[in-house]
Coordinates of C-alpha atoms in Angstrom, one line a residue:
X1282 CA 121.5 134.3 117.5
X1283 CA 123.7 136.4 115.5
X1284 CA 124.4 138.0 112.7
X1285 CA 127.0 136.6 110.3
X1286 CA 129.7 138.7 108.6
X1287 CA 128.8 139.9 105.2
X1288 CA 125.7 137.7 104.9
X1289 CA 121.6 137.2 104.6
X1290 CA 122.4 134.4 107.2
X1291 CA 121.5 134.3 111.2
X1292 CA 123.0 130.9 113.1
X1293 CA 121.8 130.0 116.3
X1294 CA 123.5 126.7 117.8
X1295 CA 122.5 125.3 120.9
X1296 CA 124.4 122.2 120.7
X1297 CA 127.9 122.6 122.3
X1298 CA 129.7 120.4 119.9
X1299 CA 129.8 123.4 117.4
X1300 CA 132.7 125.7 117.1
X1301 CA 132.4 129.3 115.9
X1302 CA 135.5 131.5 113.9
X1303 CA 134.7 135.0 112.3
X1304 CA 133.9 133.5 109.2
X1305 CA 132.9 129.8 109.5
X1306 CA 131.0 127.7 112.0
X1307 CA 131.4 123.7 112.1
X1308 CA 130.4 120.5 114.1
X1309 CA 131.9 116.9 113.3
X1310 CA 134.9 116.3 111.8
X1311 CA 136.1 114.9 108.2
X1312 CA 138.8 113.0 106.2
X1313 CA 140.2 114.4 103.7
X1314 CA 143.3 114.0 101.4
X1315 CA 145.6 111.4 102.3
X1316 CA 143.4 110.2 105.1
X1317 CA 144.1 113.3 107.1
X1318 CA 141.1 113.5 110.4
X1319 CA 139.8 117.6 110.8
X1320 CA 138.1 117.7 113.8
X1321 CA 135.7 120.9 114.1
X1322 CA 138.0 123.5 114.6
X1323 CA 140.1 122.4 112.0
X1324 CA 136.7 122.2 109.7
X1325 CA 136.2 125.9 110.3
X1326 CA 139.5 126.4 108.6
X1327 CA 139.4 124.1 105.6
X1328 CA 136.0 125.8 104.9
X1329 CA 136.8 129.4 104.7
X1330 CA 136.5 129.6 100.9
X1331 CA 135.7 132.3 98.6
X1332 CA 133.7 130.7 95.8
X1333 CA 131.2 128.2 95.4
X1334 CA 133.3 126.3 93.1
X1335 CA 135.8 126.1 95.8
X1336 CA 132.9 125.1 98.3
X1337 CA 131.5 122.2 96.3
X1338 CA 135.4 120.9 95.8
X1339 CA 135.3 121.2 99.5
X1340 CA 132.8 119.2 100.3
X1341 CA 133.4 116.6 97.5
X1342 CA 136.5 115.6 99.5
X1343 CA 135.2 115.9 102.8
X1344 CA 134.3 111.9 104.0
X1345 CA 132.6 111.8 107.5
X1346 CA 130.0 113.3 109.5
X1347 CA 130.1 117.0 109.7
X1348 CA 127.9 120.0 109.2
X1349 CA 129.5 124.1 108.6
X1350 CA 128.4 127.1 107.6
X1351 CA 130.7 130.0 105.9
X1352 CA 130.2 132.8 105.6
X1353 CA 132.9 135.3 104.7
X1354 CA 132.7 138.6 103.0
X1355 CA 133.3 136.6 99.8
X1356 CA 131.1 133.4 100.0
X1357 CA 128.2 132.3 102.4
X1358 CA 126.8 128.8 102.1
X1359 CA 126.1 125.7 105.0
X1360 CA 126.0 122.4 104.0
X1361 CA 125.5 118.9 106.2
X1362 CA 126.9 115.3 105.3
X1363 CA 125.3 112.4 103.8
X1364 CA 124.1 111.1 107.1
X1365 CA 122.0 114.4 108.5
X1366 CA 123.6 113.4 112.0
X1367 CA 123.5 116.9 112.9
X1368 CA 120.8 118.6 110.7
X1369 CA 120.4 122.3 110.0
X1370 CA 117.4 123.8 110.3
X1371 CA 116.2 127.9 108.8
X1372 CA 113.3 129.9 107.9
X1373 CA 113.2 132.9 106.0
X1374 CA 112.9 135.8 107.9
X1375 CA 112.7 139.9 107.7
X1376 CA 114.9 139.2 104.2
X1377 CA 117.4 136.9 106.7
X1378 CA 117.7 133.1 106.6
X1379 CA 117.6 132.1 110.2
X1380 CA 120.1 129.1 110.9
X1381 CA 119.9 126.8 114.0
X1382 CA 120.2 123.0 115.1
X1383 CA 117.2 123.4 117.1
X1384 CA 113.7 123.6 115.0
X1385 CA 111.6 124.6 117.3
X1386 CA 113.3 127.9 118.4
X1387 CA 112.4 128.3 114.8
X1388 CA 108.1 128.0 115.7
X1389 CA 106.2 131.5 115.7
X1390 CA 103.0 132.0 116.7
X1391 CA 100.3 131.2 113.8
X1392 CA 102.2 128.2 112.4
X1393 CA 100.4 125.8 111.1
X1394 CA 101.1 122.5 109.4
X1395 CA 103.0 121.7 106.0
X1396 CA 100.0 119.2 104.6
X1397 CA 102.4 117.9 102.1
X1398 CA 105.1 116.8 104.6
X1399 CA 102.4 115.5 106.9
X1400 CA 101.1 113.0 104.4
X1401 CA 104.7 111.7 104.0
X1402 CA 105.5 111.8 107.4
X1403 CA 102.2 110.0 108.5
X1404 CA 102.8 106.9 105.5
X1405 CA 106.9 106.9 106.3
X1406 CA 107.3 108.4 109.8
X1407 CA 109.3 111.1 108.1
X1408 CA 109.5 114.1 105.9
X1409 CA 111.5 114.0 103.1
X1410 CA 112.9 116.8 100.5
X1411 CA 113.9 119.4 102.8
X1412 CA 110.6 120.3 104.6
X1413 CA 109.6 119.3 108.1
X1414 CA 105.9 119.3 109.5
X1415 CA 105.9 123.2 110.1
X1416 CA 105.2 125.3 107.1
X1417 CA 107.9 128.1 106.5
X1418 CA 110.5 125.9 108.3
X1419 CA 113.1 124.1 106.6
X1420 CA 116.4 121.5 106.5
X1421 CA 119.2 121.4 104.8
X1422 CA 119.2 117.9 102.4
X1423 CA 121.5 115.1 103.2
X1424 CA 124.6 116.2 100.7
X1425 CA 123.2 119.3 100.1
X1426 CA 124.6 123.1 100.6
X1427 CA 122.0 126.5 101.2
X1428 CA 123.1 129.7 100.0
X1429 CA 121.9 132.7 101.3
X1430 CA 119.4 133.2 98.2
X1431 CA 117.4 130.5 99.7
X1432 CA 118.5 128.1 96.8
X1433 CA 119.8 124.0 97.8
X1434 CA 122.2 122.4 95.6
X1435 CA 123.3 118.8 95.7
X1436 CA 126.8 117.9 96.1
X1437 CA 126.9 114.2 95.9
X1438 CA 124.4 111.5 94.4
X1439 CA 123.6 108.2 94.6
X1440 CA 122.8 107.6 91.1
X1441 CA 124.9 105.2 89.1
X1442 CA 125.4 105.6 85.4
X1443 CA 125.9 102.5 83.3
X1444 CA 129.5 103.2 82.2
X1445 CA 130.2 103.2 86.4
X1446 CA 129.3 100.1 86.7
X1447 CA 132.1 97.7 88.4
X1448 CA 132.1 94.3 89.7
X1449 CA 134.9 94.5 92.3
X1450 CA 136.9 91.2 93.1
X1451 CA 137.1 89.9 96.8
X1452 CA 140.6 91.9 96.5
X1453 CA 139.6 94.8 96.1
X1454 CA 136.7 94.5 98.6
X1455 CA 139.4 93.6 101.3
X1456 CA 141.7 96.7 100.7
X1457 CA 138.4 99.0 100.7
X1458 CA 137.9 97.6 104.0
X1459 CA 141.1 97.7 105.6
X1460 CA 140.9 101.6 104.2
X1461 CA 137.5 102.4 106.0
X1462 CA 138.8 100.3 109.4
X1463 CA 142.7 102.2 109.4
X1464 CA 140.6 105.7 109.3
X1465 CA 137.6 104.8 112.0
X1466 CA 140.5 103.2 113.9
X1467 CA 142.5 107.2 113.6
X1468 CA 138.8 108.5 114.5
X1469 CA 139.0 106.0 118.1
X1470 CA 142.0 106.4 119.4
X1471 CA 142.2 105.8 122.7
X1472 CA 138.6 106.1 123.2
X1473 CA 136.2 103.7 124.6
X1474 CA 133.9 101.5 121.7
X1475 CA 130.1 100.7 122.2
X1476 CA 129.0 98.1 120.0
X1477 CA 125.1 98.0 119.4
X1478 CA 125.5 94.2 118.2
X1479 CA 122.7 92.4 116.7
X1480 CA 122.4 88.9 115.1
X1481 CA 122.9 90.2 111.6
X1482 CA 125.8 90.3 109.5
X1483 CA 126.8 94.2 109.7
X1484 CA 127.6 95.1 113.2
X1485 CA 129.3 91.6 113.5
X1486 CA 131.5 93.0 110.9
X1487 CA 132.5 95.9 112.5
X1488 CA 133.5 93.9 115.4
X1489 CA 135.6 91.4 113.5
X1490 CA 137.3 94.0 111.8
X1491 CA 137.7 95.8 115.3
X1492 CA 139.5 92.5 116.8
X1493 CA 141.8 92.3 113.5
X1494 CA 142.9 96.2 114.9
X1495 CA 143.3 95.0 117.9
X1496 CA 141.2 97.4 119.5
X1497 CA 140.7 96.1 123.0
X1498 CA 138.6 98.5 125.2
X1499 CA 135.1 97.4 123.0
X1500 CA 132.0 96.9 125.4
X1501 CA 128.8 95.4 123.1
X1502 CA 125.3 95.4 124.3
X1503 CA 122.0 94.0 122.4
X1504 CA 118.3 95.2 122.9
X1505 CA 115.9 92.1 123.4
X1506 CA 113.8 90.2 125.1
X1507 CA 115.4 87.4 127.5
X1508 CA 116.6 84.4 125.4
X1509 CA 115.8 85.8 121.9
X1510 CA 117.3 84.4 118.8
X1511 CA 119.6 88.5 117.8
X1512 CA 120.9 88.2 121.3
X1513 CA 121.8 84.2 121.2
X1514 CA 123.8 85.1 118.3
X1515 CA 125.1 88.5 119.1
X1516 CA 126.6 86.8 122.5
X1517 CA 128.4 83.8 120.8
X1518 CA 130.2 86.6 118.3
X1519 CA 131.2 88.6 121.0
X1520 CA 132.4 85.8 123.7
X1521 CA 134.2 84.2 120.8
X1522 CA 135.6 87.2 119.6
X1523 CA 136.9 87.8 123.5
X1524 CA 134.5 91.3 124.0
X1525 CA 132.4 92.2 127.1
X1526 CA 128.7 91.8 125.9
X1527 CA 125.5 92.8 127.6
X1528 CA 121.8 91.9 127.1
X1529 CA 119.4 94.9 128.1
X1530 CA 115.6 93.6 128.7
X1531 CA 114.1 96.5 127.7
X1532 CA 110.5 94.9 128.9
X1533 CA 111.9 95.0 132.5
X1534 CA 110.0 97.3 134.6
X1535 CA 112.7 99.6 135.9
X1536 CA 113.0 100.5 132.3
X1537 CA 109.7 100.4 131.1
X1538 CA 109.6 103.3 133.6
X1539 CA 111.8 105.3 131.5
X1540 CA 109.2 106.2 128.9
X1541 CA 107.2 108.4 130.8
X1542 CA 105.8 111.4 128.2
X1543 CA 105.1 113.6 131.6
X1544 CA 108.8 113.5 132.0
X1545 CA 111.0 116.9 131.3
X1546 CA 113.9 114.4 130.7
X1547 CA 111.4 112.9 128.1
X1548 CA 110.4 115.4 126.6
X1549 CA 113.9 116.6 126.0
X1550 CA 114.8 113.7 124.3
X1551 CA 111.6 113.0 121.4
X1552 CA 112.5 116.6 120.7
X1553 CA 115.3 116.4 119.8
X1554 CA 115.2 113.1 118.0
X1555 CA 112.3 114.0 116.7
X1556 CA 113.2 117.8 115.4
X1557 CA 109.5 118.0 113.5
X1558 CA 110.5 115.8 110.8
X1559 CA 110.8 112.5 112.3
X1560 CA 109.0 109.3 114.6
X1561 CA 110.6 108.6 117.6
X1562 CA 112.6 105.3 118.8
X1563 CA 112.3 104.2 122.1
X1564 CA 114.5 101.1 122.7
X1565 CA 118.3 103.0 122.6
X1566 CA 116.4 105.6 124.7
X1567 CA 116.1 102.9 127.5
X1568 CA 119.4 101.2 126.8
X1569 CA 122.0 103.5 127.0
X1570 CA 120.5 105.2 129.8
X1571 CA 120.7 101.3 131.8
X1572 CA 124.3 101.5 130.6
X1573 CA 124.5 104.6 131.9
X1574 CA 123.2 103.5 135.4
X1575 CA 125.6 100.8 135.6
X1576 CA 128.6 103.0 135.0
X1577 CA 129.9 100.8 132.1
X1578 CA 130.3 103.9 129.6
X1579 CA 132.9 106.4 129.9
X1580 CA 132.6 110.2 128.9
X1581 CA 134.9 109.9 125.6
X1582 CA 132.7 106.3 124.2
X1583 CA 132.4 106.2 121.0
X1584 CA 129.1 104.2 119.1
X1585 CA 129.4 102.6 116.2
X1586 CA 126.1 100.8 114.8
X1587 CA 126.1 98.5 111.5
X1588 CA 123.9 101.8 109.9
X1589 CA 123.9 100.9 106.4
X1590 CA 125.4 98.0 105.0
X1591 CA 122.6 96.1 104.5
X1592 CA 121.1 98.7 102.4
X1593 CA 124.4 99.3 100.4
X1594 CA 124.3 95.2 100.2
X1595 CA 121.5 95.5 98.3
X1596 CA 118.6 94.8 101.0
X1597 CA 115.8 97.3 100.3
X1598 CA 115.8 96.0 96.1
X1599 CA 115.3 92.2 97.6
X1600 CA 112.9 93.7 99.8
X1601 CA 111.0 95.7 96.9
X1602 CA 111.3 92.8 94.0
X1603 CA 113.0 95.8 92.2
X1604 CA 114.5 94.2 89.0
X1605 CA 117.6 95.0 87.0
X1606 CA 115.4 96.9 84.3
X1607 CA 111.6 98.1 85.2
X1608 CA 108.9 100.4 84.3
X1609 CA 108.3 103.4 85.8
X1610 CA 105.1 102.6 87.8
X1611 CA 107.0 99.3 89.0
X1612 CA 109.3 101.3 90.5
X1613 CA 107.2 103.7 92.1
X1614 CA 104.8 100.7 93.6
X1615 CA 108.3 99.1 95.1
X1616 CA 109.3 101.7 96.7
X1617 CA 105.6 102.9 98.2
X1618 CA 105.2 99.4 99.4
X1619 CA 108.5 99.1 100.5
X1620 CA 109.0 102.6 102.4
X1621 CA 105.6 104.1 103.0
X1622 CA 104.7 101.1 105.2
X1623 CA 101.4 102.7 106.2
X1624 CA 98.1 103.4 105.0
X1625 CA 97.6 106.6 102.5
X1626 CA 100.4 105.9 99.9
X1627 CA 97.5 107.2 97.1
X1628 CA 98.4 111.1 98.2
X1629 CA 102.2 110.4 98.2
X1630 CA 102.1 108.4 94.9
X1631 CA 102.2 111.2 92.6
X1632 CA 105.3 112.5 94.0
X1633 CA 107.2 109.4 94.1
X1634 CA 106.3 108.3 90.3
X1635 CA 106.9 112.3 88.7
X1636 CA 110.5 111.5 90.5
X1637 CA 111.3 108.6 88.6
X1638 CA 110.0 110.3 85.5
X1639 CA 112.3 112.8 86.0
X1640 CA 115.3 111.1 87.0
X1641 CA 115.0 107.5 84.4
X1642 CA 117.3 108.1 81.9
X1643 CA 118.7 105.7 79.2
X1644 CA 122.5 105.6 80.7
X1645 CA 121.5 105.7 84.5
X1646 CA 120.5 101.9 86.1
X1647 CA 117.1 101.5 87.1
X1648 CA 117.8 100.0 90.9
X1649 CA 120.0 103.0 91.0
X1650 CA 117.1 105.3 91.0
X1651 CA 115.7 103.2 93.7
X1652 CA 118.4 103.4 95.6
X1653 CA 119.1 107.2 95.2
X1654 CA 115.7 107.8 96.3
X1655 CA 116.4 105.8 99.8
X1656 CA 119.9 106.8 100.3
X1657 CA 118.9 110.7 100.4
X1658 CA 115.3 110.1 102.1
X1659 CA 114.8 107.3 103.9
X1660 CA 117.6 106.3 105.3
X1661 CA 119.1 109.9 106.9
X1662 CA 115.5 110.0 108.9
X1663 CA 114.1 106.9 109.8
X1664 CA 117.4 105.0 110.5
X1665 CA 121.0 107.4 110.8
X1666 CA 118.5 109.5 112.6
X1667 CA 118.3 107.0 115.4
X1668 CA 121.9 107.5 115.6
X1669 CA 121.3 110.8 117.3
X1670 CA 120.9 109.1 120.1
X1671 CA 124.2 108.5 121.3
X1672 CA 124.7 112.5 120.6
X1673 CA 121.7 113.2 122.5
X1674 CA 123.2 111.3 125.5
X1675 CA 126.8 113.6 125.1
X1676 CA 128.7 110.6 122.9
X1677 CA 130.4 110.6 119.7
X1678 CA 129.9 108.6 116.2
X1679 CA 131.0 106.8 113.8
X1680 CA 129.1 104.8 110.8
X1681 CA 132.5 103.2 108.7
X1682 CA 129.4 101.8 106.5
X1683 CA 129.0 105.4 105.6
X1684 CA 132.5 106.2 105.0
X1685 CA 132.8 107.5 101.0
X1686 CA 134.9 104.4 99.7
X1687 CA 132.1 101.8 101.6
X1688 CA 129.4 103.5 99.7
X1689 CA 131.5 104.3 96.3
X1690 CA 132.0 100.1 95.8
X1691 CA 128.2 99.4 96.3
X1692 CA 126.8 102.0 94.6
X1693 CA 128.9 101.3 91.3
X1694 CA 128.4 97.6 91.8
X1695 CA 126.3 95.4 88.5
X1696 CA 122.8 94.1 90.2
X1697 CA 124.2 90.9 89.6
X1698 CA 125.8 91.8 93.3
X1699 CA 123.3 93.1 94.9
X1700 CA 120.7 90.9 94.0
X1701 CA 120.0 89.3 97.1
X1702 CA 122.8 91.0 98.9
X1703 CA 125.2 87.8 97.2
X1704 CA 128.2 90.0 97.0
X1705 CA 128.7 91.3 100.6
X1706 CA 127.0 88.1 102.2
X1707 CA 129.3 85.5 100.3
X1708 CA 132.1 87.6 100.9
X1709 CA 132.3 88.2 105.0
X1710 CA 131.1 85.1 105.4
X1711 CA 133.7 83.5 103.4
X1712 CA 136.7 85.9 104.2
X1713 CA 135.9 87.1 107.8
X1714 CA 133.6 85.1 109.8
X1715 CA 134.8 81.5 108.7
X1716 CA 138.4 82.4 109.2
X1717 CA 137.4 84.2 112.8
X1718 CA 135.3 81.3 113.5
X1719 CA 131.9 83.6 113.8
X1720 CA 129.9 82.5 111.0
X1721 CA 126.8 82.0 112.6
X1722 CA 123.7 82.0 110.3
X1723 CA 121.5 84.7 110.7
X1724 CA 118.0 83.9 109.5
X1725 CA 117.6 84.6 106.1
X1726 CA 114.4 83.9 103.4
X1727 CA 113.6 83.3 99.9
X1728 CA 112.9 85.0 97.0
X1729 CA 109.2 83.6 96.8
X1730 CA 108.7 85.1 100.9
X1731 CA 109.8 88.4 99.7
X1732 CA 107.0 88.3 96.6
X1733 CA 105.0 86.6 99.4
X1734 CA 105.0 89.9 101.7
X1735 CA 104.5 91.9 98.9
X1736 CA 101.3 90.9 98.3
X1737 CA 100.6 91.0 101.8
X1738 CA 101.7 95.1 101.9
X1739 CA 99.3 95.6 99.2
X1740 CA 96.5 93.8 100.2
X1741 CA 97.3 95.2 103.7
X1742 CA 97.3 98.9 102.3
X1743 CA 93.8 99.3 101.1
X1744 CA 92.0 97.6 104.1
X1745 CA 90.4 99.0 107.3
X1746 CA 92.8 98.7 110.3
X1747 CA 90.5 96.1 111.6
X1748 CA 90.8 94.1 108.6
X1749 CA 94.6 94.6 108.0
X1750 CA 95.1 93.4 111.5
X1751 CA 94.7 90.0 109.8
X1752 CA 97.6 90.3 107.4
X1753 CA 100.2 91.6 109.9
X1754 CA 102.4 89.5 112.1
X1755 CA 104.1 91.5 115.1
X1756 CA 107.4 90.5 115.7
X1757 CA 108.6 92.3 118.9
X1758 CA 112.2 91.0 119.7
X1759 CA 113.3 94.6 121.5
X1760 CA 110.5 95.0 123.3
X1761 CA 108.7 97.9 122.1
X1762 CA 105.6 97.1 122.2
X1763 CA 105.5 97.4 126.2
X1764 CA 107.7 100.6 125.8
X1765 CA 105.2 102.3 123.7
X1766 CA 102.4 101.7 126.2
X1767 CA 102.1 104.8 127.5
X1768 CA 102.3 106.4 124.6
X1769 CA 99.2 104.4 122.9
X1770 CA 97.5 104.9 126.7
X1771 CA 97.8 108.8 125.8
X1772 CA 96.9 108.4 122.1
X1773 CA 93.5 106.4 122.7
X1774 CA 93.0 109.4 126.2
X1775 CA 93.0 111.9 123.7
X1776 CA 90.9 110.3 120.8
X1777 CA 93.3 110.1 118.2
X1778 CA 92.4 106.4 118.4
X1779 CA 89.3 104.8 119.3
X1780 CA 90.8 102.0 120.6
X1781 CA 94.0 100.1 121.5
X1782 CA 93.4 97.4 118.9
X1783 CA 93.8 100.7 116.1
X1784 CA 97.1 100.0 116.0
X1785 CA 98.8 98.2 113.2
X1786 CA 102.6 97.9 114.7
X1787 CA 105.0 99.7 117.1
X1788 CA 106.5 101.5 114.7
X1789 CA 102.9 103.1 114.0
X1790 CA 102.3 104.2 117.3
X1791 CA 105.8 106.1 118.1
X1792 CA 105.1 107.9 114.8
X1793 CA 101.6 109.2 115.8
X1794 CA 102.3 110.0 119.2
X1795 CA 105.3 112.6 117.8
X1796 CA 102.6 114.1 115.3
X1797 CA 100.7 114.5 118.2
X1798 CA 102.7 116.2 120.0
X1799 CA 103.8 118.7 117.6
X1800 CA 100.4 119.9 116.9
X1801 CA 99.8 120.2 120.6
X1802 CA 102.9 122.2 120.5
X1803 CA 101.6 124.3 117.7
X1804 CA 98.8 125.4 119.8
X1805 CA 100.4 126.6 122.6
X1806 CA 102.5 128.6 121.1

């Protein structure tokens, strides 16, 4: 830890991707202006401002994945990216705000829990608005900045006002593209590319748009069990495209092995992925460390998952019924049902409808709001967080569905687009998979099973587990369910369940487990 010039602020960084000047500190890298790629050390430079004004400009034009913290004798401030890929963490402390990357260096002695971010975490898997499990100790939001009074100030938002709105033409979707592929394709290089490729639409993308570069040294690799339908696909895409592709059995038992909570290796890992704000994912854990084994990955890889175009596509409104115009409590049931998958969405309800009181406004568009709320919550912690796992194993990344001018289209898109994802699906499928000869269907559903399983979250929300056992169908393609076995083994040995059978999904379990284990933490400290 040390102290900062002219400032209230302390930085500790244990991660050694950060790099430290006299007056800023940075990890990542950015595009900005005419395309032009900052890499850390060059962050540390564009950053040394002297006014807020000048720091929110900053960050405006700052497109990538990046976190920094200035702090000159004119200005101090730190501020992370959309994507929280590499979070900041402080506490206030003896009049100082203590910085770090690492949240539990951040734990004292008499701790105790943040009950309000514990009921969000326990029905999401995750805390949202800045807090973590721990009282006192706190995050910087997705597109957010801290100053040194303690105060957090937005920088970007996903909110769309009606005179935004923009129905873009298959043109102008094609240039965006080629624009978001010619700067991940500066950000490569001559490295090595790791595909995690499903059966869906989004990493397929990528892929295509990879061969049009002509990027050659691509390796893919899909979780699943032997012969499921996301790897059938997944291979047929990447043999026709002319890419080395891999299918990791996570059930096997040499990696079953892998998740062993006794471990030090472990236990290094759902601490840092899990940084007392978030469940832990098991089935990357397993696969890049097979890849690993067979000496298919080289030092400089770079992963690029399909993180979020489904979401930008529209995905989570189909998901949630939300409509082009709806009431406040319609929107606040959506996205409970929708996002708080488990049981106790009555303690996080108030919170969720006072924010669309708040924000629903006359000019702004209702599946906006929706959306806003996701973009900033949801999706930085329960899925760009799993991201963190290539970090965590020393690799870099990239999310071109992230990139500024991806997310600018969508989010300033009519719902006439995004209503059931029509606009992205009909276009790659029409413009990129057909010509590259790809355009395998993925399996899609209807509007009445999405009403269908809306009723089924409902009903399922208010019954006893045993009861609610009856309304959920457990579809376990990757395998998790006999990863997590040792985990539920240890949940039902220490009586946080009765029984095995107390579980509703995988998803469930991994979540527990981590809330577990910080409160075991908590008393040993």
């Amino acid at each position: 830890m040390k102290n900062l010039s002219n400032s209230k602020f302390c930085l500790s960084c244990y991660n050694n991707s950060w790099v430290h000047t006299e007056f800023v500190s940075a990890t990542g890298y950015a595009f900005v202006g005419s395309n032009k790629l900052l890499n850390a050390k060059e962050l540390t430079i564009f950053f040394n401002v002297a006014s807020e004004a000048e720091w929110v400009k900053k960050l405006q034009e700052c497109n990538g994945i990046f976190a920094v913290v200035c702090h000159n004798k004119f200005f101090s401030a730190a501020a992370i990216d959309s994507t929280r890929l590499h979070p900041i963490y402080y506490r206030l402390l003896n009049e100082h705000i203590v910085l770090t990357d690492s949240p539990y260096t951040l734990i004292q002695k008499g701790d105790t829990e943040d009950s309000e971010s514990v009921c969000f975490y326990t029905t999401s898997g995750a805390t949202f608005e800045g807090k973590t499990l721990i009282q006192n100790i706190l995050q910087i939001r997705p597109n957010h900045y801290l100053l040194c009074n303690g105060e957090q100030k937005g920088y970007y938002s996903y909110k769309t006002s009606l005179s935004e709105i923009h129905m873009p033409t298959y043109t102008e979707m094609e240039t965006m593209l080629d624009n978001v592929f010619q700067r991940l394709n500066q950000k490569i290089g001559n490295h090595q590319v790791v595909i995690p490729l499903s059966g869906g639409y989004d990493s397929r993308l990528i892929l295509c748009m990879l061969k049009r570069l002509g990027c050659q040294d691509v390796l893919c690799y899909t979780v699943g069990r032997e012969g499921n339908q996301e790897s059938h696909i997944a291979q047929k895409v990447a043999l026709q495209l002319g890419y080395k592709w891999y299918n990791i059995d996570s059930t096997q038992e040499s990696l079953r092995r892998l998740i062993d909570p006794t471990s030090l290796t472990f236990q290094h890992y759902y601490t840092f992925l899990g940084g007392l704000c978030n469940f832990v994912w098991l089935f990357d854990y397993v696969a890049i460390t097979y890849l690993q084994q067979q000496r298919l990955l080289k030092e400089d890889a770079i992963f690029i998952p399909g993180h979020a175009a489904d979401f930008n596509a529209g995905s989570h409104l189909r998901k949630a019924c939300i409509h082009q115009r709806d009431t406040i409590s319609y929107l606040t049931s959506g996205l409970l049902y929708d996002n708080f998958e488990y049981q106790g969405q009555e303690y996080v309800r108030p919170t969720i409808y006072n924010y669309f009181s708040v924000n629903k406004k006359v000019h702004i568009a209702d599946w906006s709001l929706f959306q806003a709320f996701i973009f900033q919550n949801r999706l930085p912690h329960n899925i760009l967080n799993s991201a963190r796992i290539y970090e965590y194993m020393g690799y870099e990344i990239a999310l071109p569905f992230w990139d500024r001018e991806f997310i600018e289209m969508f989010r300033k898109m009519p719902y006439q687009g995004l209503e059931n994802k029509s606009f992205y699906t009909d276009y790659v499928q029409a413009q990129v998979f057909q010509p590259m000869q790809v355009d395998y269907i993925s399996p899609s559903h209807s509007a009445f099973y999405y009403y269908h399983m809306k009723i089924k979250k409902r009903i399922k929300s208010i019954l006893p587990t045993n009861l609610a056992h009856c309304f959920v169908h457990l579809q376990d393609s990757l395998g998790e369910r006999e990863l997590s076995q040792p985990l539920l083994e240890e949940l039902v040995h220490k009586k946080v369940y009765r029984t095995q059978k107390e579980v509703l999904c995988v998803n469930q379990i991994m979540k527990d487990w981590y809330l577990m284990k910080v409160r075991e933490y908590l008393q040993q400290v």
